[in-house]
PDB file of C-alpha atoms in Angstrom:
ATOM      1  CA  UNK A 163      94.871 107.044  85.394  1.00  0.00           C
ATOM      2  CA  UNK A 164      93.304 110.517  85.339  1.00  0.00           C
ATOM      3  CA  UNK A 165      96.361 112.719  85.802  1.00  0.00           C
ATOM      4  CA  UNK A 166      94.918 116.214  85.472  1.00  0.00           C
ATOM      5  CA  UNK A 167      91.686 115.710  87.426  1.00  0.00           C
ATOM      6  CA  UNK A 168      93.780 114.207  90.234  1.00  0.00           C
ATOM      7  CA  UNK A 169      95.395 117.638  90.512  1.00  0.00           C
ATOM      8  CA  UNK A 170      92.128 119.543  90.948  1.00  0.00           C
ATOM      9  CA  UNK A 171      91.456 121.553  94.071  1.00  0.00           C
ATOM     10  CA  UNK A 172      87.643 121.712  94.433  1.00  0.00           C
ATOM     11  CA  UNK A 173      86.575 125.173  95.511  1.00  0.00           C
ATOM     12  CA  UNK A 174      90.092 126.451  94.873  1.00  0.00           C
ATOM     13  CA  UNK A 175      88.711 129.470  93.041  1.00  0.00           C
ATOM     14  CA  UNK A 176      85.542 131.379  93.774  1.00  0.00           C
ATOM     15  CA  UNK A 177      83.710 130.216  90.648  1.00  0.00           C
ATOM     16  CA  UNK A 178      85.485 126.971  89.713  1.00  0.00           C
ATOM     17  CA  UNK A 179      87.993 124.366  90.815  1.00  0.00           C
ATOM     18  CA  UNK A 180      91.630 125.253  91.185  1.00  0.00           C
ATOM     19  CA  UNK A 181      94.505 122.965  90.364  1.00  0.00           C
ATOM     20  CA  UNK A 182      98.197 122.157  90.656  1.00  0.00           C
ATOM     21  CA  UNK A 183      99.295 121.939  87.015  1.00  0.00           C
ATOM     22  CA  UNK A 184     102.970 122.188  88.006  1.00  0.00           C
ATOM     23  CA  UNK A 185     102.788 118.633  89.437  1.00  0.00           C
ATOM     24  CA  UNK A 186     101.383 116.978  86.285  1.00  0.00           C
ATOM     25  CA  UNK A 187     104.693 115.429  85.195  1.00  0.00           C
ATOM     26  CA  UNK A 188     105.567 114.044  88.623  1.00  0.00           C
ATOM     27  CA  UNK A 189     102.096 112.556  89.100  1.00  0.00           C
ATOM     28  CA  UNK A 190     102.210 110.955  85.643  1.00  0.00           C
ATOM     29  CA  UNK A 191     105.623 109.421  86.412  1.00  0.00           C
ATOM     30  CA  UNK A 192     104.328 108.097  89.746  1.00  0.00           C
ATOM     31  CA  UNK A 193     101.338 106.506  88.035  1.00  0.00           C
ATOM     32  CA  UNK A 194     103.402 105.051  85.206  1.00  0.00           C
ATOM     33  CA  UNK A 195     105.835 103.575  87.731  1.00  0.00           C
ATOM     34  CA  UNK A 196     102.961 101.371  88.920  1.00  0.00           C
ATOM     35  CA  UNK A 197     102.476  99.849  85.458  1.00  0.00           C
ATOM     36  CA  UNK A 198      99.119 101.462  84.678  1.00  0.00           C
ATOM     37  CA  UNK A 199      97.565 100.722  81.310  1.00  0.00           C
ATOM     38  CA  UNK A 200      96.483 104.201  80.236  1.00  0.00           C
ATOM     39  CA  UNK A 201      96.416 107.912  80.943  1.00  0.00           C
ATOM     40  CA  UNK A 202      93.702 110.536  80.743  1.00  0.00           C
ATOM     41  CA  UNK A 203      94.626 114.191  80.801  1.00  0.00           C
ATOM     42  CA  UNK A 204      93.307 117.520  79.696  1.00  0.00           C
ATOM     43  CA  UNK A 205      95.343 119.864  77.542  1.00  0.00           C
ATOM     44  CA  UNK A 206      94.620 123.353  76.230  1.00  0.00           C
ATOM     45  CA  UNK A 207      96.520 125.826  74.028  1.00  0.00           C
ATOM     46  CA  UNK A 208      96.223 128.423  76.803  1.00  0.00           C
ATOM     47  CA  UNK A 209      95.074 126.885  80.114  1.00  0.00           C
ATOM     48  CA  UNK A 210      94.579 130.339  81.654  1.00  0.00           C
ATOM     49  CA  UNK A 211      91.792 130.929  79.109  1.00  0.00           C
ATOM     50  CA  UNK A 212      90.197 127.455  79.298  1.00  0.00           C
ATOM     51  CA  UNK A 213      86.466 127.474  80.077  1.00  0.00           C
ATOM     52  CA  UNK A 214      86.971 124.711  82.626  1.00  0.00           C
ATOM     53  CA  UNK A 215      89.803 122.799  84.296  1.00  0.00           C
ATOM     54  CA  UNK A 216      92.434 125.305  83.163  1.00  0.00           C
ATOM     55  CA  UNK A 217      94.352 125.280  86.468  1.00  0.00           C
ATOM     56  CA  UNK A 218      95.124 121.582  86.075  1.00  0.00           C
ATOM     57  CA  UNK A 219      95.319 121.357  82.254  1.00  0.00           C
ATOM     58  CA  UNK A 220      98.624 120.689  80.537  1.00  0.00           C
ATOM     59  CA  UNK A 221      99.618 123.423  78.071  1.00  0.00           C
ATOM     60  CA  UNK A 222      99.191 121.977  74.571  1.00  0.00           C
ATOM     61  CA  UNK A 223     102.715 122.979  73.539  1.00  0.00           C
ATOM     62  CA  UNK A 224     104.060 120.637  76.245  1.00  0.00           C
ATOM     63  CA  UNK A 225     101.929 117.623  75.307  1.00  0.00           C
ATOM     64  CA  UNK A 226     104.464 115.966  72.995  1.00  0.00           C
ATOM     65  CA  UNK A 227     107.276 116.092  75.584  1.00  0.00           C
ATOM     66  CA  UNK A 228     104.850 114.865  78.268  1.00  0.00           C
ATOM     67  CA  UNK A 229     103.821 111.862  76.154  1.00  0.00           C
ATOM     68  CA  UNK A 230     107.445 111.023  75.336  1.00  0.00           C
ATOM     69  CA  UNK A 231     108.237 110.930  79.070  1.00  0.00           C
ATOM     70  CA  UNK A 232     105.166 108.780  79.717  1.00  0.00           C
ATOM     71  CA  UNK A 233     106.154 106.316  76.980  1.00  0.00           C
ATOM     72  CA  UNK A 234     109.757 106.134  78.219  1.00  0.00           C
ATOM     73  CA  UNK A 235     108.591 105.379  81.778  1.00  0.00           C
ATOM     74  CA  UNK A 236     106.077 102.820  80.498  1.00  0.00           C
ATOM     75  CA  UNK A 237     108.777 101.042  78.486  1.00  0.00           C
ATOM     76  CA  UNK A 238     111.127 101.032  81.483  1.00  0.00           C
ATOM     77  CA  UNK A 239     108.614  99.687  83.995  1.00  0.00           C
ATOM     78  CA  UNK A 240     107.093  97.089  81.693  1.00  0.00           C
ATOM     79  CA  UNK A 241     110.589  95.892  80.748  1.00  0.00           C
ATOM     80  CA  UNK A 242     111.281  94.593  84.264  1.00  0.00           C
ATOM     81  CA  UNK A 243     110.912  90.884  84.931  1.00  0.00           C
ATOM     82  CA  UNK A 244     108.309  90.226  87.637  1.00  0.00           C
ATOM     83  CA  UNK A 245     109.763  89.176  90.975  1.00  0.00           C
ATOM     84  CA  UNK A 246     108.498  85.926  92.447  1.00  0.00           C
ATOM     85  CA  UNK A 247     108.187  87.130  96.035  1.00  0.00           C
ATOM     86  CA  UNK A 248     107.037  84.427  98.458  1.00  0.00           C
TER      87      UNK A 248
END
């Protein structure tokens, strides 16, 4: 699941795409709640200075906490027994 590119706003800035970085955690949790098998995301030490995709990139200093949340949600969701709905 491509978390950060899903937050892009094409044409959001005059010379490049914009983005909604502030929603990265919520979108990751929504994806993980569906039992996805992997995440893709972009991170940068200073997203405001990134050459591309800065508006949707996760600040590097928040990556560890982000991944801990992702792992916790993955463990929770994959720990449920499947329902046999007929």
